[in-house]
Amino acid sequence: LVWTPKMLSAPGNCVPGSPLPLSQAQIESAFAPTFDPASISRAFEAMGFRCGTFSATSGMTCSGRIPPNIEPVALVIPAHFVPSASTDLVLHLHGNNSVGNTFNRFMGRHDFGGLMTSSGRNAIMVVPYSTGRNVRTNHHELQSSEGFQLFMNGVMAKIRNAGLATSSRAGSIGLSAHSGGFYPASRILRSRCTPGETCFRRKITDVHLFDATYGTTGHESWPLNAFVDFVRSDSNVTLS
């Protein structure tokens, strides 16, 4: 279900179903690499990242540190991605972590590369990892306006320095969250913009919540309102 400002006043309206997903054969025949994976990998490795390859053929996942995030951050680059002056992003915030989980186990459980490939979206997916076990500590580095600004500046710098963009300018940003990721996502939607710098919050065009519509944390009732205010702020944004 996708919500728009008009639909908030007409809850019975639903968006028609999307076309059937492409078959694996269609995906592999339709998407050929638009960049040199070897040179991109070398550029990321020079910045302390490690790159792997997923099929369909061949997107890349490069992981490394991007301050202020303490844990690794995965950048998922589909083969059909076309570098340009501005870069569209999909930022995903996972739920509260559990004892014994690790970055590698987390990435192994989710086919982010396959999702980006199937979507056909000309964007890079950004997946920061967090060991936080509750909404206060999960992705806590991104919950302040200053932290989110620093992180996104770092993401854009890595993408540019790897040769995947001709500038550090961000295009549109899709924001997704699972479970406890709703809280840092709501904080990002409330973040303040820094004068003279890119306002990444205003670049967010679509928000996708997966089992993540929780209205309260303790005595606070505003997290859910952050999503309502977002979809009411602009008729061109999407909340699902």
Short mmCIF file of C-alpha atoms in Angstrom, two decimals:
data_model
loop_
_atom_site.label_atom_id
_atom_site.label_comp_id
_atom_site.label_asym_id
_atom_site.label_seq_id
_atom_site.Cartn_x
_atom_site.Cartn_y
_atom_site.Cartn_z
CA LEU A 1 0.00 0.00 0.00
CA VAL A 2 1.40 3.38 -1.00
CA TRP A 3 0.16 6.54 0.68
CA THR A 4 0.06 10.02 -0.82
CA PRO A 5 -1.30 13.23 0.77
CA LYS A 6 -4.60 12.84 -1.12
CA MET A 7 -4.99 9.29 0.10
CA LEU A 8 -4.71 10.30 3.75
CA SER A 9 -8.19 11.76 3.39
CA ALA A 10 -9.41 8.83 1.29
CA PRO A 11 -8.20 5.68 3.05
CA GLY A 12 -10.13 3.38 0.75
CA ASN A 13 -7.91 4.19 -2.23
CA CYS A 14 -5.17 1.77 -3.19
CA VAL A 15 -2.48 1.98 -5.81
CA PRO A 16 -2.83 -0.66 -8.59
CA GLY A 17 -0.47 -3.59 -8.30
CA SER A 18 2.99 -3.37 -9.84
CA PRO A 19 3.90 -5.43 -12.93
CA LEU A 20 5.22 -8.92 -12.29
CA PRO A 21 8.92 -8.95 -11.39
CA LEU A 22 11.41 -9.78 -14.11
CA SER A 23 12.64 -13.35 -14.39
CA GLN A 24 16.31 -14.00 -13.64
CA ALA A 25 16.97 -14.55 -17.37
CA GLN A 26 15.31 -11.23 -18.23
CA ILE A 27 17.32 -9.43 -15.59
CA GLU A 28 20.64 -10.86 -16.73
CA SER A 29 19.92 -10.09 -20.40
CA ALA A 30 18.63 -6.59 -19.72
CA PHE A 31 21.35 -5.34 -17.38
CA ALA A 32 24.98 -5.24 -18.46
CA PRO A 33 27.66 -3.55 -16.34
CA THR A 34 27.94 0.16 -17.08
CA PHE A 35 31.19 0.55 -15.16
CA ASP A 36 34.44 -1.38 -14.75
CA PRO A 37 34.03 -3.48 -11.58
CA ALA A 38 37.79 -4.05 -11.31
CA SER A 39 38.70 -0.36 -11.31
CA ILE A 40 35.83 0.52 -8.97
CA SER A 41 36.95 -2.25 -6.60
CA ARG A 42 40.53 -0.97 -6.61
CA ALA A 43 39.35 2.57 -5.86
CA PHE A 44 37.24 1.39 -2.92
CA GLU A 45 40.04 -0.80 -1.61
CA ALA A 46 42.34 2.23 -1.64
CA MET A 47 39.86 3.83 0.77
CA GLY A 48 39.91 0.82 3.09
CA PHE A 49 36.81 -0.91 1.72
CA ARG A 50 36.38 -4.52 0.66
CA CYS A 51 34.31 -5.34 -2.42
CA GLY A 52 32.45 -8.47 -3.45
CA THR A 53 30.36 -9.31 -6.47
CA PHE A 54 26.79 -10.46 -6.81
CA SER A 55 25.24 -11.92 -9.93
CA ALA A 56 23.07 -10.22 -12.57
CA THR A 57 25.87 -9.41 -13.82
CA SER A 58 27.83 -7.98 -12.05
CA GLY A 59 26.68 -5.69 -9.33
CA MET A 60 29.03 -5.00 -6.45
CA THR A 61 28.79 -4.72 -2.69
CA CYS A 62 31.61 -2.70 -1.13
CA SER A 63 31.84 -2.42 2.65
CA GLY A 64 33.88 -0.19 4.90
CA ARG A 65 33.81 2.57 7.49
CA ILE A 66 32.04 5.88 6.98
CA PRO A 67 32.15 8.19 10.02
CA PRO A 68 30.42 8.71 12.32
CA ASN A 69 29.09 5.14 11.88
CA ILE A 70 31.21 2.88 14.09
CA GLU A 71 30.26 -0.37 12.36
CA PRO A 72 30.70 -1.22 8.64
CA VAL A 73 28.55 0.33 5.94
CA ALA A 74 27.63 -1.57 2.76
CA LEU A 75 27.30 0.24 -0.56
CA VAL A 76 25.30 -1.92 -2.98
CA ILE A 77 25.90 -0.99 -6.62
CA PRO A 78 23.70 -2.73 -9.23
CA ALA A 79 25.21 -3.51 -12.63
CA HIS A 80 22.71 -1.24 -14.37
CA PHE A 81 23.80 1.80 -12.33
CA VAL A 82 24.82 4.67 -14.61
CA PRO A 83 27.21 7.23 -13.01
CA SER A 84 26.21 10.86 -13.47
CA ALA A 85 26.67 14.32 -11.95
CA SER A 86 24.19 13.52 -9.14
CA THR A 87 23.63 10.16 -7.47
CA ASP A 88 20.31 8.71 -6.34
CA LEU A 89 20.49 6.67 -3.14
CA VAL A 90 18.43 4.17 -1.17
CA LEU A 91 19.24 4.30 2.55
CA HIS A 92 18.12 1.25 4.54
CA LEU A 93 17.99 1.13 8.35
CA HIS A 94 17.69 -2.35 9.87
CA GLY A 95 15.89 -3.16 13.11
CA ASN A 96 17.26 -3.51 16.62
CA ASN A 97 20.16 -5.94 16.76
CA SER A 98 20.43 -9.18 18.74
CA VAL A 99 23.18 -10.81 20.75
CA GLY A 100 25.64 -12.74 18.58
CA ASN A 101 24.73 -11.08 15.31
CA THR A 102 27.50 -9.72 13.07
CA PHE A 103 27.73 -7.58 9.96
CA ASN A 104 28.62 -10.58 7.78
CA ARG A 105 25.72 -12.66 9.11
CA PHE A 106 23.34 -9.77 8.57
CA MET A 107 24.47 -9.19 4.99
CA GLY A 108 24.32 -12.93 4.30
CA ARG A 109 20.66 -13.09 5.26
CA HIS A 110 19.49 -10.35 2.89
CA ASP A 111 19.77 -10.18 -0.89
CA PHE A 112 20.14 -6.41 -1.17
CA GLY A 113 21.93 -6.77 -4.51
CA GLY A 114 19.08 -8.82 -5.95
CA LEU A 115 16.54 -6.29 -4.71
CA MET A 116 18.35 -3.38 -6.35
CA THR A 117 18.80 -5.31 -9.58
CA SER A 118 15.14 -6.32 -9.76
CA SER A 119 14.00 -2.77 -9.01
CA GLY A 120 15.79 -1.31 -12.02
CA ARG A 121 16.29 1.83 -9.95
CA ASN A 122 19.36 3.79 -11.03
CA ALA A 123 20.62 4.18 -7.48
CA ILE A 124 23.17 2.95 -4.98
CA MET A 125 21.87 1.31 -1.82
CA VAL A 126 23.47 2.39 1.46
CA VAL A 127 23.16 -0.08 4.35
CA PRO A 128 24.78 1.06 7.61
CA TYR A 129 25.15 -1.67 10.24
CA SER A 130 24.47 -1.06 13.92
CA THR A 131 24.89 -3.22 17.03
CA GLY A 132 22.28 -1.18 18.91
CA ARG A 133 19.71 -3.38 20.69
CA ASN A 134 17.00 -0.78 21.25
CA VAL A 135 15.62 2.22 19.39
CA ARG A 136 17.85 4.63 21.31
CA THR A 137 21.10 2.89 20.39
CA ASN A 138 20.18 1.43 16.99
CA HIS A 139 21.84 3.66 14.38
CA HIS A 140 22.36 6.22 17.13
CA GLU A 141 25.12 7.91 15.11
CA LEU A 142 22.52 8.94 12.52
CA GLN A 143 19.89 10.14 14.98
CA SER A 144 21.35 13.63 15.38
CA SER A 145 21.22 16.24 12.64
CA GLU A 146 25.00 16.62 12.79
CA GLY A 147 25.61 12.87 12.63
CA PHE A 148 23.29 12.36 9.66
CA GLN A 149 24.90 15.27 7.79
CA LEU A 150 28.42 13.96 8.43
CA PHE A 151 27.45 10.43 7.39
CA MET A 152 25.78 11.47 4.13
CA ASN A 153 28.68 13.77 3.23
CA GLY A 154 30.95 10.76 3.75
CA VAL A 155 28.79 8.50 1.59
CA MET A 156 28.81 10.97 -1.28
CA ALA A 157 32.58 11.47 -0.99
CA LYS A 158 33.22 7.70 -1.18
CA ILE A 159 30.99 7.34 -4.23
CA ARG A 160 32.70 10.22 -6.01
CA ASN A 161 36.23 9.10 -5.10
CA ALA A 162 35.45 5.59 -6.35
CA GLY A 163 34.61 6.99 -9.78
CA LEU A 164 30.87 6.32 -9.57
CA ALA A 165 29.91 10.00 -9.78
CA THR A 166 31.39 13.14 -11.27
CA SER A 167 30.47 15.19 -8.18
CA SER A 168 29.38 14.75 -4.56
CA ARG A 169 25.87 15.97 -5.33
CA ALA A 170 23.03 13.74 -4.18
CA GLY A 171 19.96 13.19 -6.31
CA SER A 172 16.83 11.70 -4.78
CA ILE A 173 17.01 9.55 -1.65
CA GLY A 174 14.73 6.64 -0.83
CA LEU A 175 14.59 5.83 2.90
CA SER A 176 13.54 2.37 4.13
CA ALA A 177 13.38 0.97 7.64
CA HIS A 178 12.61 -2.39 9.23
CA SER A 179 11.13 -2.85 12.70
CA GLY A 180 13.11 -0.76 15.23
CA GLY A 181 14.64 1.17 12.33
CA PHE A 182 11.47 3.29 12.45
CA TYR A 183 12.91 5.43 15.24
CA PRO A 184 16.19 6.53 13.59
CA ALA A 185 14.23 6.97 10.34
CA SER A 186 11.82 9.32 12.09
CA ARG A 187 14.77 11.23 13.58
CA ILE A 188 16.26 11.64 10.11
CA LEU A 189 12.96 13.05 8.84
CA ARG A 190 13.10 15.58 11.70
CA SER A 191 16.77 16.46 11.18
CA ARG A 192 17.81 20.09 10.81
CA CYS A 193 19.55 21.33 7.70
CA THR A 194 23.01 22.87 7.98
CA PRO A 195 23.28 26.28 6.29
CA GLY A 196 25.63 26.17 3.33
CA GLU A 197 25.56 22.36 3.06
CA THR A 198 23.40 19.88 1.18
CA CYS A 199 20.11 19.30 3.00
CA PHE A 200 19.89 15.54 2.61
CA ARG A 201 16.56 15.39 4.45
CA ARG A 202 14.98 17.43 1.67
CA LYS A 203 16.36 14.97 -0.88
CA ILE A 204 14.18 12.17 0.55
CA THR A 205 11.40 11.43 -1.94
CA ASP A 206 10.05 8.10 -0.71
CA VAL A 207 9.90 6.27 2.62
CA HIS A 208 9.21 2.53 2.94
CA LEU A 209 8.43 0.97 6.32
CA PHE A 210 8.57 -2.80 6.86
CA ASP A 211 6.80 -3.75 10.10
CA ALA A 212 7.95 -0.36 11.30
CA THR A 213 4.88 1.76 12.03
CA TYR A 214 5.24 2.09 15.78
CA GLY A 215 3.72 5.21 17.28
CA THR A 216 5.43 5.54 20.61
CA THR A 217 8.71 4.94 22.40
CA GLY A 218 8.27 5.40 26.12
CA HIS A 219 6.48 8.69 26.67
CA GLU A 220 7.15 10.00 23.17
CA SER A 221 4.35 9.92 20.60
CA TRP A 222 5.96 11.89 17.77
CA PRO A 223 7.89 9.21 15.78
CA LEU A 224 4.82 8.10 13.80
CA ASN A 225 3.85 11.73 13.29
CA ALA A 226 7.18 12.30 11.54
CA PHE A 227 6.05 9.98 8.76
CA VAL A 228 2.60 11.56 8.55
CA ASP A 229 4.14 15.03 8.35
CA PHE A 230 6.54 13.81 5.66
CA VAL A 231 3.81 12.57 3.33
CA ARG A 232 1.72 15.69 3.96
CA SER A 233 4.65 18.02 3.24
CA ASP A 234 4.80 17.45 -0.51
CA SER A 235 2.35 15.95 -3.00
CA ASN A 236 5.25 14.35 -4.87
CA VAL A 237 6.59 12.19 -2.04
CA THR A 238 5.60 8.60 -1.28
CA LEU A 239 5.10 6.64 1.95
CA SER A 240 4.54 2.88 1.87
#
